[in-house]
Coordinates of C-alpha atoms in Angstrom, one line a residue:
M713 CA 19.6 4.3 15.7
A714 CA 18.5 5.6 19.1
M715 CA 16.9 3.6 22.0
P716 CA 13.2 4.5 22.6
S717 CA 13.2 7.3 25.2
D718 CA 10.8 5.5 27.5
T719 CA 12.9 2.3 27.9
P720 CA 13.4 1.6 31.6
N721 CA 16.5 0.0 33.1
W722 CA 15.3 -3.5 34.0
R723 CA 18.0 -3.9 36.6
E724 CA 16.5 -1.1 38.6
M725 CA 13.0 -2.6 38.5
S726 CA 11.3 -4.6 41.2
R727 CA 10.6 -8.3 40.3
E728 CA 6.9 -7.4 40.2
D729 CA 7.5 -4.5 37.7
L730 CA 9.8 -6.6 35.6
D731 CA 7.3 -9.4 35.4
R732 CA 4.6 -6.9 34.3
G733 CA 7.0 -5.2 31.9
L734 CA 7.5 -8.5 30.0
N735 CA 3.9 -9.8 30.1
N736 CA 2.4 -9.1 26.7
S737 CA -0.8 -11.0 27.3
L738 CA -1.5 -8.8 30.3
A739 CA -0.6 -5.6 28.4
V740 CA -3.0 -6.3 25.5
A741 CA -6.5 -6.9 27.0
D742 CA -7.9 -8.7 24.0
S743 CA -4.8 -10.7 23.2
S744 CA -6.5 -14.1 23.9
D745 CA -9.3 -13.2 21.4
I746 CA -6.7 -12.2 18.8
V747 CA -4.8 -15.5 19.2
A748 CA -8.0 -17.5 19.1
G749 CA -8.8 -15.7 15.8
W750 CA -5.4 -16.6 14.4
A751 CA -6.0 -20.3 15.4
Q752 CA -9.4 -20.4 13.7
R753 CA -8.2 -18.8 10.5
S754 CA -5.1 -20.9 10.5
A755 CA -7.1 -24.1 10.8
A756 CA -9.0 -23.1 7.7
M757 CA -5.8 -22.3 5.8
R758 CA -4.3 -25.6 6.7
Q759 CA -7.4 -27.2 5.1
R760 CA -6.6 -25.3 1.9
Y761 CA -3.0 -26.5 1.8
P762 CA -3.0 -30.1 3.2
A763 CA -0.3 -31.5 0.9
H764 CA 2.8 -31.0 3.1
L765 CA 1.8 -30.7 6.7
D766 CA 3.7 -32.1 9.8
L767 CA 6.8 -33.2 7.9
R768 CA 9.2 -34.8 10.4
Y769 CA 12.6 -33.2 11.0
G770 CA 13.5 -34.9 14.3
P771 CA 12.4 -37.5 16.8
R772 CA 10.4 -35.3 19.3
E773 CA 6.7 -34.7 19.0
R774 CA 6.9 -31.1 17.9
N775 CA 9.8 -31.7 15.5
R776 CA 7.5 -31.0 12.5
I777 CA 7.3 -28.6 9.6
D778 CA 4.4 -27.4 7.6
F779 CA 5.2 -26.3 4.0
L780 CA 2.7 -24.2 2.1
K781 CA 3.4 -24.0 -1.6
A782 CA 2.6 -20.7 -3.4
A783 CA 4.4 -21.6 -6.6
D784 CA 6.7 -24.1 -8.1
R785 CA 10.4 -23.3 -7.7
A786 CA 9.6 -20.2 -5.6
P787 CA 11.7 -18.8 -2.8
T788 CA 10.9 -20.0 0.7
L789 CA 10.3 -18.1 4.0
L790 CA 10.6 -20.0 7.3
F791 CA 8.4 -18.7 10.1
I792 CA 9.1 -19.5 13.8
H793 CA 6.3 -19.0 16.3
G794 CA 6.4 -17.2 19.6
G795 CA 5.2 -17.9 23.1
Y796 CA 8.2 -17.2 25.2
W797 CA 9.7 -20.6 24.2
Q798 CA 7.1 -22.3 26.5
M799 CA 3.6 -22.0 24.9
R800 CA 1.7 -22.0 21.6
A801 CA 2.4 -24.0 18.4
K802 CA 3.0 -23.6 14.7
E803 CA -0.7 -24.5 14.0
F804 CA -1.8 -21.1 15.5
F805 CA 0.3 -19.2 12.9
T806 CA -0.5 -20.7 9.5
L807 CA -2.4 -17.5 8.8
M808 CA 0.9 -15.6 8.7
A809 CA 1.7 -17.2 5.4
E810 CA -1.1 -15.2 3.6
G811 CA 0.8 -12.1 2.9
P812 CA 4.0 -13.7 1.6
M813 CA 2.1 -16.3 -0.4
A814 CA 0.1 -13.6 -2.2
H815 CA 3.5 -12.6 -3.7
G816 CA 4.5 -16.1 -4.8
I817 CA 6.6 -16.9 -1.7
N818 CA 6.4 -20.4 -0.3
V819 CA 6.1 -20.5 3.5
A820 CA 7.4 -23.1 5.9
L821 CA 6.4 -23.1 9.6
T822 CA 8.3 -25.1 12.1
G823 CA 7.4 -26.4 15.5
Y824 CA 9.9 -27.0 18.3
T825 CA 9.9 -28.6 21.8
L826 CA 8.7 -26.2 24.5
A827 CA 10.3 -25.5 27.9
P828 CA 10.6 -27.0 30.4
E829 CA 10.7 -30.2 28.3
A830 CA 13.6 -28.7 26.3
A831 CA 16.3 -26.3 27.4
L832 CA 16.8 -23.2 25.3
D833 CA 20.1 -24.7 23.9
E834 CA 18.0 -27.7 22.7
I835 CA 15.3 -25.4 21.2
V836 CA 17.9 -23.5 19.2
A837 CA 19.5 -26.7 18.0
E838 CA 16.0 -27.9 16.9
I839 CA 15.6 -24.8 14.7
H840 CA 18.9 -25.5 13.0
A841 CA 17.8 -29.2 12.5
A842 CA 14.6 -27.9 10.9
I843 CA 16.6 -25.8 8.5
D844 CA 18.9 -28.8 7.7
C845 CA 15.7 -30.6 6.8
L846 CA 14.5 -27.8 4.5
A847 CA 17.9 -27.6 2.8
R848 CA 17.5 -31.3 1.9
E849 CA 13.8 -31.4 1.1
L850 CA 13.0 -28.1 -0.6
P851 CA 13.7 -29.1 -4.2
A852 CA 11.3 -32.1 -3.8
L853 CA 8.7 -29.9 -2.1
G854 CA 8.7 -27.3 -4.8
G855 CA 11.1 -24.7 -3.4
D856 CA 13.9 -23.1 -5.4
G857 CA 16.6 -24.6 -3.1
K858 CA 18.6 -21.4 -3.1
G859 CA 18.4 -20.7 0.6
I860 CA 15.7 -19.3 2.8
V861 CA 14.8 -16.2 4.7
V862 CA 14.1 -17.0 8.3
S863 CA 11.5 -15.0 10.3
G864 CA 9.9 -15.1 13.7
W865 CA 7.7 -13.3 16.1
S866 CA 8.4 -12.7 19.8
A867 CA 10.5 -15.7 21.0
G868 CA 10.5 -16.7 17.4
G869 CA 12.3 -13.5 16.6
H870 CA 15.0 -14.6 19.0
L871 CA 15.2 -18.0 17.3
A872 CA 15.3 -16.4 13.9
A873 CA 18.3 -14.3 15.0
M874 CA 20.0 -17.4 16.4
A875 CA 19.4 -19.2 13.1
L876 CA 21.0 -16.5 11.0
S877 CA 24.3 -18.3 11.2
H878 CA 23.0 -21.4 9.3
L879 CA 24.6 -21.7 5.9
F880 CA 21.2 -22.2 4.2
V881 CA 19.8 -18.9 5.6
R882 CA 20.3 -15.9 3.4
A883 CA 18.6 -13.2 5.5
G884 CA 16.4 -12.8 8.6
L885 CA 13.5 -10.9 10.0
G886 CA 12.8 -10.4 13.7
I887 CA 9.3 -9.3 14.7
S888 CA 9.0 -8.0 18.3
G889 CA 11.8 -10.3 19.3
I890 CA 13.9 -11.0 22.5
Y891 CA 17.6 -10.5 21.9
E892 CA 18.9 -10.1 25.5
L893 CA 18.0 -12.9 27.9
E894 CA 19.2 -11.5 31.2
P895 CA 15.9 -9.7 31.9
I896 CA 14.1 -13.0 31.1
R897 CA 16.4 -14.9 33.5
H898 CA 15.4 -12.6 36.3
S899 CA 11.6 -12.8 35.6
Y900 CA 8.7 -15.2 36.1
L901 CA 9.5 -16.6 32.6
N902 CA 12.6 -18.4 33.9
E903 CA 10.5 -20.7 36.1
K904 CA 10.1 -22.9 33.0
L905 CA 13.2 -21.9 31.0
G906 CA 15.7 -22.5 33.8
L907 CA 18.4 -20.3 32.4
D908 CA 21.6 -19.8 34.3
E909 CA 23.9 -16.9 33.5
A910 CA 26.0 -18.9 31.0
A911 CA 23.0 -20.2 29.1
S912 CA 21.6 -16.6 29.0
R913 CA 24.8 -15.2 27.6
R914 CA 25.2 -18.1 25.1
N915 CA 21.8 -17.6 23.7
S916 CA 21.5 -13.8 23.7
P917 CA 22.1 -12.5 20.1
V918 CA 23.1 -9.1 21.5
R919 CA 25.9 -10.8 23.5
Q920 CA 27.4 -12.7 20.6
A921 CA 30.8 -11.6 19.2
S922 CA 29.7 -9.8 16.0
G923 CA 27.4 -12.0 13.9
P924 CA 26.7 -13.3 10.4
L925 CA 27.2 -10.8 7.6
K926 CA 23.6 -11.3 6.3
P927 CA 20.8 -8.7 6.1
L928 CA 18.5 -8.6 9.1
S929 CA 15.4 -6.5 9.4
L930 CA 14.0 -5.8 12.9
V931 CA 10.5 -4.5 13.5
V932 CA 8.5 -3.7 16.6
G933 CA 5.2 -2.0 17.4
S934 CA 5.2 1.6 18.7
A935 CA 2.5 0.6 21.2
E936 CA 4.5 -2.4 22.6
L937 CA 5.8 -2.7 26.1
P938 CA 8.8 -0.3 26.5
L939 CA 11.1 -3.2 27.6
L940 CA 10.4 -5.1 24.4
R941 CA 10.7 -2.1 22.2
G942 CA 14.1 -1.5 23.8
Q943 CA 15.1 -5.1 23.0
T944 CA 14.7 -4.6 19.3
A945 CA 16.2 -1.1 19.2
D946 CA 19.2 -2.2 21.3
F947 CA 19.9 -5.2 19.1
A948 CA 19.6 -3.1 16.0
C949 CA 22.2 -0.7 17.5
Y950 CA 24.5 -3.5 18.3
R951 CA 24.3 -4.9 14.8
A952 CA 25.0 -1.5 13.3
S953 CA 28.0 -1.0 15.7
C954 CA 29.5 -4.3 14.4
G955 CA 29.1 -3.1 10.8
L956 CA 26.5 -5.8 10.1
P957 CA 23.5 -5.1 7.7
V958 CA 20.4 -4.2 9.7
T959 CA 17.3 -2.2 9.4
Y960 CA 15.1 -1.1 12.3
E961 CA 11.6 0.4 12.4
E962 CA 8.5 0.7 14.5
I963 CA 5.1 0.0 13.2
P964 CA 3.0 3.0 14.2
G965 CA 0.2 2.1 16.7
A966 CA 0.9 -1.6 16.7
N967 CA 1.0 -3.7 19.8
H968 CA 2.6 -7.1 20.3
F969 CA -0.3 -8.8 18.6
T970 CA -1.7 -6.4 16.1
I971 CA 1.7 -6.0 14.5
M972 CA 1.1 -9.4 12.9
N973 CA -1.6 -7.8 10.7
E974 CA 1.3 -6.4 8.7
M975 CA 2.4 -9.9 7.8
I976 CA -1.1 -11.3 7.2
A977 CA -1.9 -8.5 4.7
P978 CA -0.4 -8.9 1.2
E979 CA 0.3 -5.1 1.3
G980 CA 1.4 -5.0 4.9
R981 CA 4.7 -3.5 5.9
I982 CA 6.2 -6.8 7.2
T983 CA 5.2 -8.5 4.0
A984 CA 7.0 -5.7 2.1
L985 CA 10.1 -6.2 4.2
I986 CA 10.1 -9.9 3.5
R987 CA 9.9 -9.2 -0.3
E988 CA 12.8 -6.7 0.1
L989 CA 15.0 -9.3 1.8
F990 CA 14.5 -11.8 -1.0
A991 CA 15.2 -9.1 -3.5
R992 CA 18.4 -8.1 -1.8
T993 CA 19.7 -11.6 -1.6
T994 CA 19.0 -13.0 -5.0

């Protein structure tokens, strides 16, 4: 696995260039329209699957899970939303369940407290608490109770990687994720996150000593910002160097937002990867 050839060294970039190099919304001109479309279609999907929405897993307002049942005793995918840990909500992303559900996979979507109300350590802990809840409740909800595949987009990709160590997680999928937090710490994004060097290292998957011996698939769009393409490739290389199961690929022509079409579509590439992860861990 080789790093993308156009990946810059963030340490040699000015603060202005680093901020721009991490700003997906600025890089994709119609990103706000894309996200608005997701929200509209997700609202309609929530109306079709109202039975198990906003299930409580903790005391804070966003400590809620939506569970969309595709079939009784079916395997379950957990999806974690993005937004640089400081914006958006699970309700924007219900649409992402369409592809997996078309193949009989139940989908849970979890919320979490956003920065600056919660530190990143707390957010990571909330994701683990959400998985604890699923481990207890899945049999009653209609899941097979045999463990989940955890997935996430952008910051959710980071949280999925951090959740891979949970005993109830059997495999993971990171979509356009963040796996090294030092560039984040030195950018505009840290104004709300408030990371210091220790927290950055503690919460960077690529800085962990080895990792769980569980399959992890990593995907990124070929048209994404070079710094973010580099994040995914670098983490894949790190996992491979540790002898941990990992796959890496770029979705041709996809940017940070259009890549999600590959999960929405029943025949999309990300949907196929999800199915493969379940097949590998049965």
